[in-house]
PDB file of C-alpha atoms in Angstrom:
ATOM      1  CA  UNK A   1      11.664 -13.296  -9.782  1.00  0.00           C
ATOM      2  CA  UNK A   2       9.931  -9.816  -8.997  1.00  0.00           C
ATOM      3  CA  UNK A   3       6.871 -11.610  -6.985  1.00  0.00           C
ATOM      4  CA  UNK A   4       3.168 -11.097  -8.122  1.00  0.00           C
ATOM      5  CA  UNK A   5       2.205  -7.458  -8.128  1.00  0.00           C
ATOM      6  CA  UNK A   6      -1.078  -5.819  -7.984  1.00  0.00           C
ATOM      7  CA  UNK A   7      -2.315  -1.991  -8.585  1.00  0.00           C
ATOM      8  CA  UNK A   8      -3.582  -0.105  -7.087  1.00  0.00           C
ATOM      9  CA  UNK A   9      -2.666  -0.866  -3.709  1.00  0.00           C
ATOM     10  CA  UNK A  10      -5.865   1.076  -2.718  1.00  0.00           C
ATOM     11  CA  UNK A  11      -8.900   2.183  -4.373  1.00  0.00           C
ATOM     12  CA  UNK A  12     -11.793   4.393  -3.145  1.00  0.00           C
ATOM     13  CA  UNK A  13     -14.884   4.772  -5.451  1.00  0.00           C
ATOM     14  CA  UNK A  14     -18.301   5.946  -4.912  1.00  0.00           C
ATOM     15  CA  UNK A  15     -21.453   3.788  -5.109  1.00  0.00           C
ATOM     16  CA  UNK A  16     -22.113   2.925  -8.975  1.00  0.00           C
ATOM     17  CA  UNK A  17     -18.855   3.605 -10.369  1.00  0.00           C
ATOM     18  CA  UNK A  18     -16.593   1.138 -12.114  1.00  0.00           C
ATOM     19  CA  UNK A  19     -13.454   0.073 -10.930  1.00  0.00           C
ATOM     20  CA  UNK A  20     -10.185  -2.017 -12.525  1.00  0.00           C
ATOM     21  CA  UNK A  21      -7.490  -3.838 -11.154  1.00  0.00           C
ATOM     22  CA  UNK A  22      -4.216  -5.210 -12.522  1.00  0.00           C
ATOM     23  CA  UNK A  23      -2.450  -8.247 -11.662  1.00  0.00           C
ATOM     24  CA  UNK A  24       1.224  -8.849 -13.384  1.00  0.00           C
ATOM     25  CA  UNK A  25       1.975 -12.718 -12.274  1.00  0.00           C
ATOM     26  CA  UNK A  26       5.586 -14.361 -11.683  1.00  0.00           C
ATOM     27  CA  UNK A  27       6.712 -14.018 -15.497  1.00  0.00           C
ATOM     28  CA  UNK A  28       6.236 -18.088 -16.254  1.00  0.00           C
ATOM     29  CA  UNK A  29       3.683 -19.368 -14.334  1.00  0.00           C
ATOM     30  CA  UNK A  30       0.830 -20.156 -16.358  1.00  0.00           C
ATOM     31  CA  UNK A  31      -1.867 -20.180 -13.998  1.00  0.00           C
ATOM     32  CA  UNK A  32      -3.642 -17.063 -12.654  1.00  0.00           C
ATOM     33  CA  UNK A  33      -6.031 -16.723  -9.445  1.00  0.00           C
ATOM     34  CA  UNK A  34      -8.278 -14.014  -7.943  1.00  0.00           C
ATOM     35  CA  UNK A  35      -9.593 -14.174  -4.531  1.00  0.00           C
ATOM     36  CA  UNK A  36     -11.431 -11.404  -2.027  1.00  0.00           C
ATOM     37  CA  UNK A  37     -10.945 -11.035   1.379  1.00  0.00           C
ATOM     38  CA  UNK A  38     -12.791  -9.051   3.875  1.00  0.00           C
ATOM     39  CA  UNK A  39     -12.014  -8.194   7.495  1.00  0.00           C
ATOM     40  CA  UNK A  40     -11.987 -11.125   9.673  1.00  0.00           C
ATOM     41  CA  UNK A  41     -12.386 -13.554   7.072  1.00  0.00           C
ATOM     42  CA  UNK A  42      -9.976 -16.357   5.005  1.00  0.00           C
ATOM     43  CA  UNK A  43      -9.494 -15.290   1.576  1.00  0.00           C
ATOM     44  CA  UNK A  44     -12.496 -16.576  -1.274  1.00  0.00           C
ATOM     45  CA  UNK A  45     -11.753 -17.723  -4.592  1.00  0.00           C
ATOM     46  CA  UNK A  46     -13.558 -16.042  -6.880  1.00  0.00           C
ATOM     47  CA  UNK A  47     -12.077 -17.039 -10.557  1.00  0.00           C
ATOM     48  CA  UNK A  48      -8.977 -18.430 -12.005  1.00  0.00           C
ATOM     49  CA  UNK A  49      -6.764 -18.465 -15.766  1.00  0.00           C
ATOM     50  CA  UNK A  50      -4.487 -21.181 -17.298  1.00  0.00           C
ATOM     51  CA  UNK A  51      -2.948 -19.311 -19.833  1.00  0.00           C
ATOM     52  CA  UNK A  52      -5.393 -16.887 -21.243  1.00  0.00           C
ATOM     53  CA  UNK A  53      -8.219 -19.783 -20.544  1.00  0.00           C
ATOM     54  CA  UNK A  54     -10.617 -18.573 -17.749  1.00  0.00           C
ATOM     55  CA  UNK A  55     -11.739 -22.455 -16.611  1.00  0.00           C
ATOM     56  CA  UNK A  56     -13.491 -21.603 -13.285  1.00  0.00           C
ATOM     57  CA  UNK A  57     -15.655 -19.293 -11.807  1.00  0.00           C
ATOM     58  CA  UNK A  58     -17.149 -19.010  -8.332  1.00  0.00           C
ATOM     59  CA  UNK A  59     -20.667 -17.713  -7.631  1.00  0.00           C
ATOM     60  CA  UNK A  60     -19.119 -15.406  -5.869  1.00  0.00           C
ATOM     61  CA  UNK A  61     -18.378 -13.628  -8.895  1.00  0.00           C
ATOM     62  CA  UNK A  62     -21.675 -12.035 -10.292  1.00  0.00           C
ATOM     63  CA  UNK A  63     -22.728 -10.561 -13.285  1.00  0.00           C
ATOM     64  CA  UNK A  64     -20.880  -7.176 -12.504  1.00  0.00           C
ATOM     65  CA  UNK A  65     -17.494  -8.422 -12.192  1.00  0.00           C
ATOM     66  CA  UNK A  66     -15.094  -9.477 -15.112  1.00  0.00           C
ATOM     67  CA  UNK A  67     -11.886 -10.926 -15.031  1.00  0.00           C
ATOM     68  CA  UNK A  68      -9.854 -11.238 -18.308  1.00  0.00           C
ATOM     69  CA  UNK A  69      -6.266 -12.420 -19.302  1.00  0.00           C
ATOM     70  CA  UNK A  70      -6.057 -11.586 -22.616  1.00  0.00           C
ATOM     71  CA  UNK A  71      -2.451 -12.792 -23.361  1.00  0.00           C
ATOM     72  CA  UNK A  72      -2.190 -14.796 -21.095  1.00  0.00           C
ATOM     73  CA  UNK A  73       0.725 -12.855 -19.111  1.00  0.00           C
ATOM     74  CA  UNK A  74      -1.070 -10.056 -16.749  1.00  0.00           C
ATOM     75  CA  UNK A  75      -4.844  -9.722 -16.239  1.00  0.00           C
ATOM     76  CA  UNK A  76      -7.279  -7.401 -15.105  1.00  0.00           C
ATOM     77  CA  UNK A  77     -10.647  -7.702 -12.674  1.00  0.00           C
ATOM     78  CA  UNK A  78     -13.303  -5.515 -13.132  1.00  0.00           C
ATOM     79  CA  UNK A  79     -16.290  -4.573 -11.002  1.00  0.00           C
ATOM     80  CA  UNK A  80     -19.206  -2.586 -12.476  1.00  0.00           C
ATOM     81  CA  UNK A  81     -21.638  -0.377 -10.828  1.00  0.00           C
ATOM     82  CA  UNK A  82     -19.897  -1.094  -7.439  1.00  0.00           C
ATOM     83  CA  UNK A  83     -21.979  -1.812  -4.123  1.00  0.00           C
ATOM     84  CA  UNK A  84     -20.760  -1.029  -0.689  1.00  0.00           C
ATOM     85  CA  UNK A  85     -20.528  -5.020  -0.295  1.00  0.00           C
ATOM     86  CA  UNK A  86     -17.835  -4.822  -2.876  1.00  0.00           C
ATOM     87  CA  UNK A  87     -15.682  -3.458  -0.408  1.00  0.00           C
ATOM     88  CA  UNK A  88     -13.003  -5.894   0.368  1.00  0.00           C
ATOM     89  CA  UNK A  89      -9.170  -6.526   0.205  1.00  0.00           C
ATOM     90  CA  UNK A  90      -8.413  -8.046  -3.966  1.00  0.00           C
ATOM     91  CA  UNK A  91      -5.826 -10.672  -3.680  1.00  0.00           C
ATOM     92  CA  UNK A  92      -4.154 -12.065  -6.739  1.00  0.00           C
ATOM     93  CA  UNK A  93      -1.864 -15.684  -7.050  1.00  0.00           C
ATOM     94  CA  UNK A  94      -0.085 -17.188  -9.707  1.00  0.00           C
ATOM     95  CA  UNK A  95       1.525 -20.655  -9.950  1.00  0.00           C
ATOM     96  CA  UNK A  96       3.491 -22.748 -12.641  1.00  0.00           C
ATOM     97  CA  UNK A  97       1.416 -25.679 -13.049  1.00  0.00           C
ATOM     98  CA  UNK A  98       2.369 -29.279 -15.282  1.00  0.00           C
ATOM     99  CA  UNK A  99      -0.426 -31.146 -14.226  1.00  0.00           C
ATOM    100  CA  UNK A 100      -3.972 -30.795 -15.386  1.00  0.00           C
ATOM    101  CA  UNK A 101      -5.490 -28.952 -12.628  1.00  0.00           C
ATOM    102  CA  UNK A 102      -4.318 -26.749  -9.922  1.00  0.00           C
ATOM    103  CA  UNK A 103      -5.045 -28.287  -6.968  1.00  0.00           C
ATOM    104  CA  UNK A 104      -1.756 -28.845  -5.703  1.00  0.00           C
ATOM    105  CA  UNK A 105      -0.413 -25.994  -6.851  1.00  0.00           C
ATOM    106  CA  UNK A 106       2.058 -23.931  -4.864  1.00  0.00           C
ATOM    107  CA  UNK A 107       0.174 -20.262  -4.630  1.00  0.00           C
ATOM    108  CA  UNK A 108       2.338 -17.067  -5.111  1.00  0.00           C
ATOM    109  CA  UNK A 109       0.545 -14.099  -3.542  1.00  0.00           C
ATOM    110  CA  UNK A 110       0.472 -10.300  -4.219  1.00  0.00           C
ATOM    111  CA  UNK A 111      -0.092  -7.811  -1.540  1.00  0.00           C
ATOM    112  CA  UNK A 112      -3.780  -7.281  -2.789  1.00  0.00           C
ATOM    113  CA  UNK A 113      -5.701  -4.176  -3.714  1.00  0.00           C
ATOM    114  CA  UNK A 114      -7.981  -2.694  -1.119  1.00  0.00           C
ATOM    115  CA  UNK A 115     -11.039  -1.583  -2.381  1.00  0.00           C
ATOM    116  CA  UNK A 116     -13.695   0.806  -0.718  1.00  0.00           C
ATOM    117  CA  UNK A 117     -17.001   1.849  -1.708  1.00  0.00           C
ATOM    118  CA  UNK A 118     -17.800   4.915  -0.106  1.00  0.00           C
TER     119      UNK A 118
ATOM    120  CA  UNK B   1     -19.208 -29.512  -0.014  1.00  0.00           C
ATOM    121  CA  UNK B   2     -15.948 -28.954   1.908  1.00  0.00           C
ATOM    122  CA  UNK B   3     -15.645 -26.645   4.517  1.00  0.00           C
ATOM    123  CA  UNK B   4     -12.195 -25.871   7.174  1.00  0.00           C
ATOM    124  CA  UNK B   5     -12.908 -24.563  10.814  1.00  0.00           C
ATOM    125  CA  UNK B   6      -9.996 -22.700  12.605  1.00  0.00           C
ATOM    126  CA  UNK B   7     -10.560 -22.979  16.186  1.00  0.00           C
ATOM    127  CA  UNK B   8      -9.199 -19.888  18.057  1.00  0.00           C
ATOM    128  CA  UNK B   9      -8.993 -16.793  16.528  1.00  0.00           C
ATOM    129  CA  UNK B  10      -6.677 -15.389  18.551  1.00  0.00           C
ATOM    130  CA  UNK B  11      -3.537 -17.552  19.658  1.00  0.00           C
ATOM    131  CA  UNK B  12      -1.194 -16.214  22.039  1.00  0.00           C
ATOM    132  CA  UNK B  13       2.221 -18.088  23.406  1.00  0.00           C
ATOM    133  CA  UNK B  14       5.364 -16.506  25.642  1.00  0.00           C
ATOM    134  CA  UNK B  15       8.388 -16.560  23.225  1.00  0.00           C
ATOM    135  CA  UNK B  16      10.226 -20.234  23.439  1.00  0.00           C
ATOM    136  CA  UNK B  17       6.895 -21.578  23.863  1.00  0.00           C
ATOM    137  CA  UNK B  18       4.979 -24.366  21.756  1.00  0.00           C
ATOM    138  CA  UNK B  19       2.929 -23.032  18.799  1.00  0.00           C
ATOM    139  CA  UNK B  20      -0.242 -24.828  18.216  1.00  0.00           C
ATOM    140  CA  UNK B  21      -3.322 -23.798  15.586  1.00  0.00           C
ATOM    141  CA  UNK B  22      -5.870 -26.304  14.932  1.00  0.00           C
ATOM    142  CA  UNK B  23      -7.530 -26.613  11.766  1.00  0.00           C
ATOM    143  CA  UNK B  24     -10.222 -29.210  11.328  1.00  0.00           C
ATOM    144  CA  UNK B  25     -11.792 -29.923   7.955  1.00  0.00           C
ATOM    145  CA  UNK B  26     -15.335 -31.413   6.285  1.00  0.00           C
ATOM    146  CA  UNK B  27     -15.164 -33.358   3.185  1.00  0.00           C
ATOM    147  CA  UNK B  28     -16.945 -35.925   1.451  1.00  0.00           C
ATOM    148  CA  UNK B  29     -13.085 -37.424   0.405  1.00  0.00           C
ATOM    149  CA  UNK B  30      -9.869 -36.388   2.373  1.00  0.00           C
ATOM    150  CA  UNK B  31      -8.492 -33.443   0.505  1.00  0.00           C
ATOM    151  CA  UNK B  32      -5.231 -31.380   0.480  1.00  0.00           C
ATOM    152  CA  UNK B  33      -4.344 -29.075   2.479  1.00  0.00           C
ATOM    153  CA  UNK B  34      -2.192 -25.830   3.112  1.00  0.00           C
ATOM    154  CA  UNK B  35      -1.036 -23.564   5.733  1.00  0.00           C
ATOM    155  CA  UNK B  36      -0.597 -20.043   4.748  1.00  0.00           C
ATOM    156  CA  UNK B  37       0.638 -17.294   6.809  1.00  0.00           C
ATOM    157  CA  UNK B  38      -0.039 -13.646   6.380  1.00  0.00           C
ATOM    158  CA  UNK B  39       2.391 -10.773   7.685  1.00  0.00           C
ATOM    159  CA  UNK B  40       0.923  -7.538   7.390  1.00  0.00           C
ATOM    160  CA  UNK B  41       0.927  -5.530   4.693  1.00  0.00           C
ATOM    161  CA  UNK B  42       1.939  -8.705   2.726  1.00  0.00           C
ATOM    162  CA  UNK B  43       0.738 -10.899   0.422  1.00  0.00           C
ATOM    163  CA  UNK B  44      -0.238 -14.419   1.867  1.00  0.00           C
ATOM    164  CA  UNK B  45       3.090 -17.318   1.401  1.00  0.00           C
ATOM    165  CA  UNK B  46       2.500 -21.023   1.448  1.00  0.00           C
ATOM    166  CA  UNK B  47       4.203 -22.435   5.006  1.00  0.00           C
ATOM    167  CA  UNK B  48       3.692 -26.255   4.050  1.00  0.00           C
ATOM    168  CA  UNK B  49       1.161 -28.291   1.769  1.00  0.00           C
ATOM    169  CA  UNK B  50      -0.080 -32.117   2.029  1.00  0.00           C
ATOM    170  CA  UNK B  51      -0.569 -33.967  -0.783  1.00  0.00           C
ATOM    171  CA  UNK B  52       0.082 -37.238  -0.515  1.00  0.00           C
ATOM    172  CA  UNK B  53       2.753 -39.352   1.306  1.00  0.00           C
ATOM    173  CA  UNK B  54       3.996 -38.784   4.465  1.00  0.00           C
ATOM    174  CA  UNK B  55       1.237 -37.411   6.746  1.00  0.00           C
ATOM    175  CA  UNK B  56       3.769 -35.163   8.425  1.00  0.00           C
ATOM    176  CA  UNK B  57       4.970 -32.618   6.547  1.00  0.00           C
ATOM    177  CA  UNK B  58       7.689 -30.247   7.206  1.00  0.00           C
ATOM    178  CA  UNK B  59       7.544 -26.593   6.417  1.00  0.00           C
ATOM    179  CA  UNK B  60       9.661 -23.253   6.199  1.00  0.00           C
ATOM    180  CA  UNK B  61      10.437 -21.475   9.000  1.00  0.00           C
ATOM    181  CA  UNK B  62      10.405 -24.379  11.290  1.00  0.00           C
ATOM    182  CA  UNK B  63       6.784 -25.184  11.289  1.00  0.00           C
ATOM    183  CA  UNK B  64       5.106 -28.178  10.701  1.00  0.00           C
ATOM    184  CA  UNK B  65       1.845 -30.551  10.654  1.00  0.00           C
ATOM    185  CA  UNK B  66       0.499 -33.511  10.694  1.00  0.00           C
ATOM    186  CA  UNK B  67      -2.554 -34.700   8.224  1.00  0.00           C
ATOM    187  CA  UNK B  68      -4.940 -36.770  10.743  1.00  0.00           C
ATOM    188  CA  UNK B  69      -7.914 -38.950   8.330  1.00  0.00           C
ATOM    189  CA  UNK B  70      -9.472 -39.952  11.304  1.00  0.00           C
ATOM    190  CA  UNK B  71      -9.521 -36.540  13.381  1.00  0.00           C
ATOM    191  CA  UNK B  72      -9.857 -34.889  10.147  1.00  0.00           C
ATOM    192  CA  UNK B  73      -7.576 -32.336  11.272  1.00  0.00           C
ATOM    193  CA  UNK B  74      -4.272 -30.831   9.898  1.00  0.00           C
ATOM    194  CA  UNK B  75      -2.824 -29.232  13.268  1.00  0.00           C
ATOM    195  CA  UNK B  76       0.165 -26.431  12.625  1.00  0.00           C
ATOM    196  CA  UNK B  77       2.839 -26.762  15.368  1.00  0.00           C
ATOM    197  CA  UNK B  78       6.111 -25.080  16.218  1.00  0.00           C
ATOM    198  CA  UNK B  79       8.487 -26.538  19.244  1.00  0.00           C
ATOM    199  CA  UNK B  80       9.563 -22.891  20.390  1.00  0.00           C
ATOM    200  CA  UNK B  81       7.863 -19.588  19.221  1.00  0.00           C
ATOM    201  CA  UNK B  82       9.808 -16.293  18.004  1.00  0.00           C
ATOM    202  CA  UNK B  83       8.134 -12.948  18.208  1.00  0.00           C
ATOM    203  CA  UNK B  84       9.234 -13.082  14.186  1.00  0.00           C
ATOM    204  CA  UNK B  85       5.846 -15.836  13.997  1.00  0.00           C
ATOM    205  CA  UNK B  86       3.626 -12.741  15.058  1.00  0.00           C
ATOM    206  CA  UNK B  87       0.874 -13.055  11.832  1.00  0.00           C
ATOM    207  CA  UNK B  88      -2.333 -14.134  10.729  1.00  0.00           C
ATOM    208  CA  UNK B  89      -2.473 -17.692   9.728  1.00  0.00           C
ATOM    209  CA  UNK B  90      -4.708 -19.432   7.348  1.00  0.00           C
ATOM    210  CA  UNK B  91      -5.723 -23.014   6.782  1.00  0.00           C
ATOM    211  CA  UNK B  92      -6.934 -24.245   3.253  1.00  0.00           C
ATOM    212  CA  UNK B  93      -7.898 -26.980   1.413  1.00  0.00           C
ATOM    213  CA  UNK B  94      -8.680 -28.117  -1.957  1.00  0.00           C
ATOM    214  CA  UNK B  95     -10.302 -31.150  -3.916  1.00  0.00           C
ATOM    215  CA  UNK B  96      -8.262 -33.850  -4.282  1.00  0.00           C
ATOM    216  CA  UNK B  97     -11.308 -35.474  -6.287  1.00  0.00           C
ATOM    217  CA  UNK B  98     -14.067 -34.535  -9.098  1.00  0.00           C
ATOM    218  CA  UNK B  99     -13.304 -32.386 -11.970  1.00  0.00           C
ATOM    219  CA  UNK B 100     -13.368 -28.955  -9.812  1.00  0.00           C
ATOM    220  CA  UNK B 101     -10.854 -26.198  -8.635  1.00  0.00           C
ATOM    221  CA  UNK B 102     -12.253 -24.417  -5.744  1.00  0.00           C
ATOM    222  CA  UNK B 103     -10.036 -23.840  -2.708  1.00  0.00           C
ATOM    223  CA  UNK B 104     -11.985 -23.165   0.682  1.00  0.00           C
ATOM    224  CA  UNK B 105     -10.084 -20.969   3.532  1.00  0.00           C
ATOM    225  CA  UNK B 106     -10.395 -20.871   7.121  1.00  0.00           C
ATOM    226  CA  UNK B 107     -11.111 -17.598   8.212  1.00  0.00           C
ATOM    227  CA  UNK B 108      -7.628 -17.115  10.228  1.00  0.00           C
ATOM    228  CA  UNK B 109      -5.849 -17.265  13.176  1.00  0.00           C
ATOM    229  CA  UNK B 110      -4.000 -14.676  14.574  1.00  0.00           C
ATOM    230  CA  UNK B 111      -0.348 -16.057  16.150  1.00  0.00           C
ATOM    231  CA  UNK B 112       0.732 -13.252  18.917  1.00  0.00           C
ATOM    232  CA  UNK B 113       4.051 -13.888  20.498  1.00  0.00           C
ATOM    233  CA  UNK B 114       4.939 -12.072  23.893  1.00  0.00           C
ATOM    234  CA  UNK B 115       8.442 -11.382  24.971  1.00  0.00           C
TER     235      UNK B 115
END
């Protein structure tokens, strides 16, 4: 068990450019989550996978942001034709989950990527 | 709409002493809850979760808390503080109810421990 990693650790774009992030999960959990956190504040959900199934998005998560986990194992988030207001810490969970939904999941965090828009 | 309120956010105790951080929640029907704590540079690790049961729940590293209906609250505690509990400390909660997955945070509380 290698933990949930994320990369970058730290991005810096300009204004308008688009940015990616990776997330590689615990190798068999199933279940996938992407949050953002800015300073001061508790992390927000923002989207999560079950298997390569994407079954909930916030409205956090506009039109310029993606999130895909194409086979099921890693996935990727990313944010088109960033704004300053993008800038945030990107913090990605996994869990193994049996029953149908994840609420009582036990959350495995990854150190996060920090992204600025300059 | 559920919502979790973190009162303090800033918590300081002498080392030895009593850890207390209140969280206090809004929902329509009780949900569950979490305690997460956050060392820096880190990546945020589950301390304890209620579900159902037992409305005391016993976590890692000697914390624990105690699910309240009536208060609504879901106070984390420790009997005796180590500067190693120095972090940022989140409550959470999420439907227990309705066909929707959307945890809600608090936005943190920040444990400092003094020699």
């Amino acid at each position: 068990d290698t933990g949930v990693s994320q990369n970058p650790r730290h991005k810096i774009t300009k204004r308008g450019q688009n940015v990616t992030f990776r997330c590689d999960p615990i190798s068999e959990h199933n279940r996938l989550y992407w949050y953002r956190q800015t300073l001061g504040q508790g992390p927000e959900f923002l989207t999560y996978f079950q298997n390569e199934a994407q079954l909930e998005k916030s409205r956090l998560l506009s039109d310029r942001f993606s999130a895909e986990r194409p086979k099921g194992s890693f996935s990727t988030l990313e944010i088109q034709r960033t704004e300053q207001g993008d800038s945030a810490m990107y913090l990605c969970a996994s869990s193994l989950g049996a029953s149908g939904r994840p609420n009582t999941d036990t959350q495995y965090f990854g150190p996060g990527t920090r992204l600025t828009v300059l | 709409a559920q919502s979790v309120t973190q009162l303090g956010s800033h918590v300081s105790v002498s080392e030895g002493a009593l850890v207390l951080l209140r969280c206090n929640y809004s929902s329509s029907v009780p949900p569950y809850l979490f305690w997460y704590v956050q060392y820096p540079n880190q990546g945020l690790q589950l301390l304890l979760k209620y579900t159902t049961g037992a409305t005391l729940v016993k976590g890692i590293n000697g914390f624990e808390a105690e699910f309240k209906k009536s208060e609504t609250s879901f106070h984390l505690t420790k009997p005796s503080a180590h500067m190693s509990d120095a972090a940022e400390y989140f409550c959470a909660v999420s439907p227990s109810s309705g066909g929707s997955y959307i945890p809600t945070f608090g936005r943190g509380t920040s444990l400092i421990v003094h020699p």
